[in-house]
Short mmCIF file of C-alpha atoms in Angstrom, two decimals:
data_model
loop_
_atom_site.label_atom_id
_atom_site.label_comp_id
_atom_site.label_asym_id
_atom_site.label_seq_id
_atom_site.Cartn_x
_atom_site.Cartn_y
_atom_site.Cartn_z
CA UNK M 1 81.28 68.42 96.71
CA UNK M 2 82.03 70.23 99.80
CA UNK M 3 80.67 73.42 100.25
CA UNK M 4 80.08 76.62 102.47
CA UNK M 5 77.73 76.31 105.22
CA UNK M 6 75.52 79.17 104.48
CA UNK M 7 72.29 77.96 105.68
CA UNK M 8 71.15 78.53 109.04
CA UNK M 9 68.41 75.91 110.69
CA UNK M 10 65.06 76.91 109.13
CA UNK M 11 63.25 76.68 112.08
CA UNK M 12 65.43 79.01 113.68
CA UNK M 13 64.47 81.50 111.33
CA UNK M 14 61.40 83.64 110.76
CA UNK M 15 59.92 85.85 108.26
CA UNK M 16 60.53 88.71 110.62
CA UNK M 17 64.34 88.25 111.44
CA UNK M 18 65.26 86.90 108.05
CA UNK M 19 65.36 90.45 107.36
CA UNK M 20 67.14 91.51 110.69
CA UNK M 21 70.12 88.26 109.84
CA UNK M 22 70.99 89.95 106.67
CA UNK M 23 71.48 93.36 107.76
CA UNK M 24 73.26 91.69 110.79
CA UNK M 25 75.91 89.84 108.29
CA UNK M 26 75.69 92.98 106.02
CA UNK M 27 77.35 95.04 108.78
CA UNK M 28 80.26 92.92 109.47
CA UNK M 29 81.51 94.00 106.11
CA UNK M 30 81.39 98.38 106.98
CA UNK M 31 82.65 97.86 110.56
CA UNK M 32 85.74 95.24 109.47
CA UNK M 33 86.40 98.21 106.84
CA UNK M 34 86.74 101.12 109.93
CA UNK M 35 88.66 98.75 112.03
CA UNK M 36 91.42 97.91 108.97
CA UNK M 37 91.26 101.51 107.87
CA UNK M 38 91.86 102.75 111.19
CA UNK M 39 95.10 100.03 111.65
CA UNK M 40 96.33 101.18 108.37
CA UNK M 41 96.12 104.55 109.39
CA UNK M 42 98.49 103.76 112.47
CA UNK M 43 100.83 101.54 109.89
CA UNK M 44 101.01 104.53 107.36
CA UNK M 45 101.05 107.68 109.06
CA UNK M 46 100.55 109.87 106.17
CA UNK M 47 97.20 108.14 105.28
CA UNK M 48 95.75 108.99 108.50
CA UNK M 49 93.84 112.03 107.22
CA UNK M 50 92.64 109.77 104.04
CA UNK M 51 91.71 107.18 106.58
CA UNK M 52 89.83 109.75 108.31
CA UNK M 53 87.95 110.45 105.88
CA UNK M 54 87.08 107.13 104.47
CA UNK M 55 85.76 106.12 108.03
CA UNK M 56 83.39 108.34 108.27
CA UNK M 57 82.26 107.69 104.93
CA UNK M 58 81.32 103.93 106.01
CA UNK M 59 80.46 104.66 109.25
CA UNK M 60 77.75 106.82 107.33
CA UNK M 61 76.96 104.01 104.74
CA UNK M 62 76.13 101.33 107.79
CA UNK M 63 74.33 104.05 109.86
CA UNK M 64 71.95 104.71 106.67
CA UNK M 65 71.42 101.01 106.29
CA UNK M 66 70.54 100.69 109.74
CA UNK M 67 68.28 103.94 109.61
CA UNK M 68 66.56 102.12 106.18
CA UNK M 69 66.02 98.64 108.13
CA UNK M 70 64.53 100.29 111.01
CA UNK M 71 62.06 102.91 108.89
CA UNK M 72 60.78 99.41 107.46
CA UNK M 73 59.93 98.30 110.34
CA UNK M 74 58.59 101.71 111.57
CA UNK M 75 56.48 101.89 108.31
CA UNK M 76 55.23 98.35 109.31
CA UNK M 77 53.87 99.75 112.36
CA UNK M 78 52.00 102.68 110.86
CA UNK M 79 48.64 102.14 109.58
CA UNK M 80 47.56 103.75 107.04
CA UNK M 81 51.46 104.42 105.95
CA UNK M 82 51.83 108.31 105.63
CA UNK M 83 51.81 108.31 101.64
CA UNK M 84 51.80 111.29 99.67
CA UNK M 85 52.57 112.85 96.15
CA UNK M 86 55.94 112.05 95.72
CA UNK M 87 58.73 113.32 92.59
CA UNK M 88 60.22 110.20 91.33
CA UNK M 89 62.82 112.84 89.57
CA UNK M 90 63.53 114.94 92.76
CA UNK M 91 64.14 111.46 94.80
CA UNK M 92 66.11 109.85 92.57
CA UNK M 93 68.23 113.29 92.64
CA UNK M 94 68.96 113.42 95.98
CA UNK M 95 69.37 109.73 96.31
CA UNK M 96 72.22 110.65 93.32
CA UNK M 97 73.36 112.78 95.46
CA UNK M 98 73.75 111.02 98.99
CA UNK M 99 75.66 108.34 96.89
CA UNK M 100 77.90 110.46 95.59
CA UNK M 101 81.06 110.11 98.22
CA UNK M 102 80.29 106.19 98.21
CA UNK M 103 80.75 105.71 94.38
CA UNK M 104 83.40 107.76 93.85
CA UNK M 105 85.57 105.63 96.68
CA UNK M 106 84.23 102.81 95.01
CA UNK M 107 85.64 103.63 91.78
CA UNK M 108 82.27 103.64 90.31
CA UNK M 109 80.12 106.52 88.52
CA UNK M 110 76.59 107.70 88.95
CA UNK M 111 74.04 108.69 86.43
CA UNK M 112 71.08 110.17 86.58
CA UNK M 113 69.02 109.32 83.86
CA UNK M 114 65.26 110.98 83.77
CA UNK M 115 64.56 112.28 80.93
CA UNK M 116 60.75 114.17 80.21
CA UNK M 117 57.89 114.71 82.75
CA UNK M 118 57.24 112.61 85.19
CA UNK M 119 53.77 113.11 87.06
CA UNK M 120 53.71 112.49 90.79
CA UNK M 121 53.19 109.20 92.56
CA UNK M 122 51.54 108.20 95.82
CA UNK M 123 54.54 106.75 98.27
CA UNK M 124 56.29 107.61 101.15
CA UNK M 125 59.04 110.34 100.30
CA UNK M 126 61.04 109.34 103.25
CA UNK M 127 60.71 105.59 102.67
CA UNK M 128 61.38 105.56 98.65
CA UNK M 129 64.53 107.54 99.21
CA UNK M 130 65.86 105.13 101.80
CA UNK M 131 64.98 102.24 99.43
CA UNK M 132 66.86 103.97 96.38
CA UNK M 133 69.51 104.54 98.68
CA UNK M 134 69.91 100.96 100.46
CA UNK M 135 69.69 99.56 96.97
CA UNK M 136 71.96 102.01 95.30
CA UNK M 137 74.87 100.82 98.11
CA UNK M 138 74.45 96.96 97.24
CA UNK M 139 74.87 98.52 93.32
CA UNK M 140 77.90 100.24 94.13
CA UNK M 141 79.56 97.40 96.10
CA UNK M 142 78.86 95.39 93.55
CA UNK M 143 80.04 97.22 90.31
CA UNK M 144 83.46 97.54 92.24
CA UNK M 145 83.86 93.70 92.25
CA UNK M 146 82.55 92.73 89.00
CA UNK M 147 84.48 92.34 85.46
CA UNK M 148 84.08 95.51 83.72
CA UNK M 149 86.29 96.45 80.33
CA UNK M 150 85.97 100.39 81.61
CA UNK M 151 84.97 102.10 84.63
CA UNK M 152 81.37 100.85 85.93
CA UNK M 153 78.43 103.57 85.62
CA UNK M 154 75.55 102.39 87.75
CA UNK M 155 72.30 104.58 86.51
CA UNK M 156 69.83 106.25 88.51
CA UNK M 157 66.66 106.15 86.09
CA UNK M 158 63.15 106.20 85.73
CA UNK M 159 61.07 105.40 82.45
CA UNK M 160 57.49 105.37 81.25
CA UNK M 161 55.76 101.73 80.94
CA UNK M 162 52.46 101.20 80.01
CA UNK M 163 51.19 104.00 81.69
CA UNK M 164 53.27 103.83 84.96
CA UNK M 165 56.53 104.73 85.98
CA UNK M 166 59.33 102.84 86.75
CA UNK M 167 62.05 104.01 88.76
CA UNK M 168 65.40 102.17 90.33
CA UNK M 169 69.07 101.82 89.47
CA UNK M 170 70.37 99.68 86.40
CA UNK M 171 74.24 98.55 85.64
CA UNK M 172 76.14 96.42 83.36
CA UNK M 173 75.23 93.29 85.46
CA UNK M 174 74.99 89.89 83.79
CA UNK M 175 73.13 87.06 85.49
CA UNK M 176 71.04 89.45 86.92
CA UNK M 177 67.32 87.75 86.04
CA UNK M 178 64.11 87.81 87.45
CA UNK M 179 64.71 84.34 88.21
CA UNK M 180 68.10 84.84 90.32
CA UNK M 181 66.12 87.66 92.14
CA UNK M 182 63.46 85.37 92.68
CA UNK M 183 65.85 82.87 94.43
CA UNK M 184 67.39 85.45 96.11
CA UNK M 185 64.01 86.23 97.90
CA UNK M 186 63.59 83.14 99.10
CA UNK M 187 66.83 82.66 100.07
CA UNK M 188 68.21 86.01 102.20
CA UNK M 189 68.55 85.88 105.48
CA UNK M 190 69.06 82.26 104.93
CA UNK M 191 71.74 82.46 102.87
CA UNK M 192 75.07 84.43 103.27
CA UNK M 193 75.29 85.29 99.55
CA UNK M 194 71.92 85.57 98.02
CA UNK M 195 73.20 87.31 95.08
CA UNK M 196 75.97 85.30 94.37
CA UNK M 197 75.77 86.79 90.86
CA UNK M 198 76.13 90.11 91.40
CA UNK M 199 77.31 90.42 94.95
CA UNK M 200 80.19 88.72 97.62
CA UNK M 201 78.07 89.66 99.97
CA UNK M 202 74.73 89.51 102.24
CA UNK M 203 73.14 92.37 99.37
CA UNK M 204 70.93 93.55 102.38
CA UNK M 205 70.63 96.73 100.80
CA UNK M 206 68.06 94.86 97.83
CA UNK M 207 66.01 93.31 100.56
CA UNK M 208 65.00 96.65 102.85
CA UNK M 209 64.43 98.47 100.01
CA UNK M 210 62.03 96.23 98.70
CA UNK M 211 60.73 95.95 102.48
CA UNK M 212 60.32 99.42 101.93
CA UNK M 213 58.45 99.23 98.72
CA UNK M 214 56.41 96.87 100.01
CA UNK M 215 54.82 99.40 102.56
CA UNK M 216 54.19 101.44 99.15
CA UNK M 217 51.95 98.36 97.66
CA UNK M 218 54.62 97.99 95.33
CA UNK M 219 58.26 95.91 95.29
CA UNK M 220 61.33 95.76 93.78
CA UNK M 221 61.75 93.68 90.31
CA UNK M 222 64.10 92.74 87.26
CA UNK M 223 63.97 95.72 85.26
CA UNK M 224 65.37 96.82 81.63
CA UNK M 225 66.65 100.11 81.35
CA UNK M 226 67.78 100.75 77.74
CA UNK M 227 70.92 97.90 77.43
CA UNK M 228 70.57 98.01 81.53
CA UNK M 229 69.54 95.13 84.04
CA UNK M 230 68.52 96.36 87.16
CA UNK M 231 65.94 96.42 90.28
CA UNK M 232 63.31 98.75 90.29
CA UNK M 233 59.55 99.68 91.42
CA UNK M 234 56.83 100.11 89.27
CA UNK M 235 54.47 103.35 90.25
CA UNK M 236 51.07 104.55 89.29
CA UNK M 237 51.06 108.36 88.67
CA UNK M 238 48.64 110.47 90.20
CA UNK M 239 46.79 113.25 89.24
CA UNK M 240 46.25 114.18 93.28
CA UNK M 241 47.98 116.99 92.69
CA UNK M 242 50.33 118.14 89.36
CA UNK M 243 53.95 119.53 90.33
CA UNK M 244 55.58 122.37 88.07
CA UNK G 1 110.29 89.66 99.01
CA UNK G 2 107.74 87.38 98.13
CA UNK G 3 104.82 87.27 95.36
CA UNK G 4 101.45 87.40 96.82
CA UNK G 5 97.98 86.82 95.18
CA UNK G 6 95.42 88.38 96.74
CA UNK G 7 92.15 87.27 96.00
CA UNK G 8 89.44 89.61 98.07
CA UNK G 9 86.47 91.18 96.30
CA UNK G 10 85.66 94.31 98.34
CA UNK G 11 87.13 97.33 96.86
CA UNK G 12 88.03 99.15 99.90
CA UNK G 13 89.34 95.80 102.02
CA UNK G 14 91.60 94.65 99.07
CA UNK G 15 93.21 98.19 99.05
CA UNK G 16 93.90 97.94 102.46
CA UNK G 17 94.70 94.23 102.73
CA UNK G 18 97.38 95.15 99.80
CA UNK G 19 99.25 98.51 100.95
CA UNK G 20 99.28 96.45 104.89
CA UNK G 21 101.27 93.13 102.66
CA UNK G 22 103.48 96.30 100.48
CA UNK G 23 104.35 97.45 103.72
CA UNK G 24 105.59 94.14 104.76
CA UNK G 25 108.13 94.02 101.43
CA UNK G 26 106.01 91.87 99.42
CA UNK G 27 104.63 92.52 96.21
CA UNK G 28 100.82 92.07 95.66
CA UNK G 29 98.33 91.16 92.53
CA UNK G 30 95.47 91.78 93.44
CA UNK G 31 92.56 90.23 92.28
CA UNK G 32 88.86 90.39 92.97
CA UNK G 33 87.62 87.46 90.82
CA UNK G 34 88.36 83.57 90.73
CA UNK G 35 88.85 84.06 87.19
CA UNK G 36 91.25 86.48 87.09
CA UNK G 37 93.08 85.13 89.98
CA UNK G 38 93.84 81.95 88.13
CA UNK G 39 94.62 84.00 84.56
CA UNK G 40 97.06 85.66 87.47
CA UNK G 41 98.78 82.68 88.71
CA UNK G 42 99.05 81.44 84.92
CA UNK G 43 100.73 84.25 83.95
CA UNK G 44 103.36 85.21 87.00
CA UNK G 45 104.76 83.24 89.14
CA UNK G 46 103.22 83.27 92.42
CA UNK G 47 104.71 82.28 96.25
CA UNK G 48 101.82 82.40 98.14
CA UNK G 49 97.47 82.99 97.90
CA UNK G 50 95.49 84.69 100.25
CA UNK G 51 91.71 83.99 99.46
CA UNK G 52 88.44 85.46 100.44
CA UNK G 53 85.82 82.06 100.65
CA UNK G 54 82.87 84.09 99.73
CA UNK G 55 83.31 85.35 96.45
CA UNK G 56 81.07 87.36 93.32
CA UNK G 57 80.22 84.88 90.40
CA UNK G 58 81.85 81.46 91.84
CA UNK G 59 82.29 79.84 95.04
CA UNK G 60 85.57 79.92 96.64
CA UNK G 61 86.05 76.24 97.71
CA UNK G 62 85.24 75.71 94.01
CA UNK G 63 88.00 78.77 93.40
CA UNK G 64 90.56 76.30 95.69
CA UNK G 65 89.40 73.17 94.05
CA UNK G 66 90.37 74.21 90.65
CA UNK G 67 93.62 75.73 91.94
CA UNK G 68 94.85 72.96 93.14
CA UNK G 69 93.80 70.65 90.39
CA UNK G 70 96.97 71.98 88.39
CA UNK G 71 99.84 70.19 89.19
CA UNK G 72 102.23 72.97 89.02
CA UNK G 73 100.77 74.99 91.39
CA UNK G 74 100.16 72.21 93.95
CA UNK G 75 103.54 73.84 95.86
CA UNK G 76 102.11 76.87 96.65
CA UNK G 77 100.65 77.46 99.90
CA UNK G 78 97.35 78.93 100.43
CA UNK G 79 96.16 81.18 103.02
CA UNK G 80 92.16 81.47 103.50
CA UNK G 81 91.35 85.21 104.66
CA UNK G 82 87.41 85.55 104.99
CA UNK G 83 84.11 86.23 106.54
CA UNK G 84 83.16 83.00 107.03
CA UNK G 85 84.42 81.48 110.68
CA UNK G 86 86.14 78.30 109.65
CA UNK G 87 83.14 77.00 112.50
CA UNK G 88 80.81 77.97 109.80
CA UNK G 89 81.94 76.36 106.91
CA UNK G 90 80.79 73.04 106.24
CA UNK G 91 84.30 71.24 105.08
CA UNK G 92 85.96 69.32 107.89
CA UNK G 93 89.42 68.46 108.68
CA UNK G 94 90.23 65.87 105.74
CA UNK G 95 88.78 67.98 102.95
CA UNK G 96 91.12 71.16 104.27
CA UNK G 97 93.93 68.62 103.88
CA UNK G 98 93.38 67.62 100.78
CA UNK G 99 92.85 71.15 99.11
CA UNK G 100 95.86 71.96 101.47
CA UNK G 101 95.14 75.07 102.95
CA UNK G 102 98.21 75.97 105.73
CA UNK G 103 96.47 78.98 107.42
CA UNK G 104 92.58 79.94 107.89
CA UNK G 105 92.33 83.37 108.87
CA UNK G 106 88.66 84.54 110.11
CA UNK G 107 88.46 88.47 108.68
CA UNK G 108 86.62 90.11 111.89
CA UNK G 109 89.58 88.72 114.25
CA UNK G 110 92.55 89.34 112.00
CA UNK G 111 94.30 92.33 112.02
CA UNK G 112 96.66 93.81 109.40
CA UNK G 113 99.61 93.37 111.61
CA UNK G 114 98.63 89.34 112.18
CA UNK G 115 97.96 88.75 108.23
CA UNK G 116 101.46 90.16 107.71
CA UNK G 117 103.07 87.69 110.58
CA UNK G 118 101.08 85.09 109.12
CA UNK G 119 102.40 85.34 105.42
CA UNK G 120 106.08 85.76 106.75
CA UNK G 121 105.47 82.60 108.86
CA UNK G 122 104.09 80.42 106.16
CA UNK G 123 106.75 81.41 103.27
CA UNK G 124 109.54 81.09 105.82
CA UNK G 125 107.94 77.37 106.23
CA UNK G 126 107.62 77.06 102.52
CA UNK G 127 110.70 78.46 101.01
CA UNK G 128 109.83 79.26 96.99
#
């Protein structure tokens, strides 16, 4: 059965550009967007002030996945990693937040779902919020291609589990199993659709924010939020210091 | 004024992809799944696809595959729009052929204005 080529020579690729590939075919997608948006601005006149708008918007998408890719690498660089107590509530807030514009365009809603207390955790603010973020994009891309029967809510959500706390973003997305993330590990930067199920694209997003996570001694996984599938990181709280 | 299905799974690129073929007098269903894009072509009749290769959920050479396995829609010409360079893919010459695709269109070095030629030039070859 014929089939895409989406395999590149494995000796041609390492563990350190694997990484650097995805976010390379990842981009593609934002800056085709601004070039089209910009012609159809041109075609249609009256759009141009829309079109305005929704260039900057991606332009500011592919700038923060760029900005995420390289504080991975940054973080990489810097031992020990500058961790510190950290508000899981607070960052998924303003991750809510900087998602905002990109969901709504998407045709897709946010919800932020943290409900009791949440004690602090050791990470590194600036790296867990670019990891929330980066994954939240590949979410909202996603939700806008998939089946839904209504409008698709993508949750921003953190839970208690055995004593640590979870945190990540969760959506109606079947297929999604910790076996087709394990695949999808193995195969990004490899692989121009490593999450075929829930994704058209390179999902670069999921891997530098588990990059990211991985500088926080944890990573992302196939997570349950109530009737949820989603990717999230598992945190232990900290009693360095209590937040009111 | 033809019927076009648009197969193309980005939210923002099937918009635009859409109001570029409106503006060109032709009518568009959209579609952003395989699935849907065949319950599409069941239900209306449908001049020409344009088709995104790398698709959500199923493959689209497998998406092309099973569109052409129906007889009645083996007329209807097929226009590949997508990421993938047509370098990249792994089919060669006879297997385009025999899934009969008349145009391969690689995304980063198509604009709006050439998709739009390109449709008008393939219908006018393959009157409905």
């Amino acid at each position: 059965m014929a089939h895409l080529q989406n395999e590149q020579k494995s000796d041609a690729i390492t563990p350190e550009n694997r990484l650097l590939l995805a976010l390379a075919e990842n981009l593609k997608l934002p800056l085709l967007q601004i070039a089209r948006r910009a012609e159809l601005g041109q075609i249609k006149p009256r759009q141009a002030g829309q079109a305005i708008k929704d260039i900057e918007l991606t332009a500011d998408a592919a700038l923060q996945l760029l900005d995420s890719y390289l504080l991975s690498l940054n973080l990489a660089n810097e031992i020990p990693a500058a961790l510190e107590p950290v508000s899981v509530p607070a960052v998924l807030a303003e991750t809510a937040q900087k998602l905002e514009g990109l969901a709504k365009r998407y045709n897709c809603s946010l919800e932020l779902q943290v409900k009791g207390r949440y004690e602090p955790v050791i990470a590194h603010a600036g790296g867990l919020k670019s990891a929330l973020t980066s994954l939240g994009m590949v979410f909202i891309e996603a939700q806008s291609v998939l089946p839904h029967k209504k409008p698709a809510t993508i949750q921003l959500a953190a839970h208690h589990s055995r004593g640590r706390i979870v945190a990540g973003l969760f959506a109606d997305v079947e297929g999604l199993s910790a076996d087709m993330y394990r695949r999808a590990r193995t195969l990004y930067g490899k692989s121009r659709q490593p999450l075929t199920q829930m994704s058209a694209g390179a999902g670069a997003g999921v891997f530098i924010a588990d990059s990211l996570l991985s500088k926080m001694a944890t990573n992302l996984r196939v997570a349950h939020h109530h009737k949820l599938s989603g990717l999230a990181a598992t945190f232990a709280p900290t009693s360095q210091l209590e937040l009111i | 004024m033809a019927r076009v299905l648009l197969l193309e799974p980005d939210f923002q690129l099937g918009s635009m992809y859409q109001q570029a073929l409106k503006t060109g007098g032709h009518e568009v269903l959209w579609q952003r799944t395989a699935q849907d894009a065949l319950h599409d072509v069941d239900k209306s009749g449908i001049d020409i696809v344009i088709t995104e290769l790398q698709l959500a959920l199923h493959n689209g050479i497998e998406f092309l595959y099973e569109f052409r396995s129906y007889h009645e829609w083996k007329h209807i010409p097929i226009l590949v729009l997508s990421h993938v360079s047509p370098e990249q893919t792994a089919i060669g010459r006879s297997l385009w052929e025999h899934i009969k695709i008349t145009a391969y269109h690689y995304k980063p070095r198509t604009k709006l204005a050439d998709l739009i030629e390109s449709v008008d030039k393939v219908l006018a070859l393959n009157p409905a």
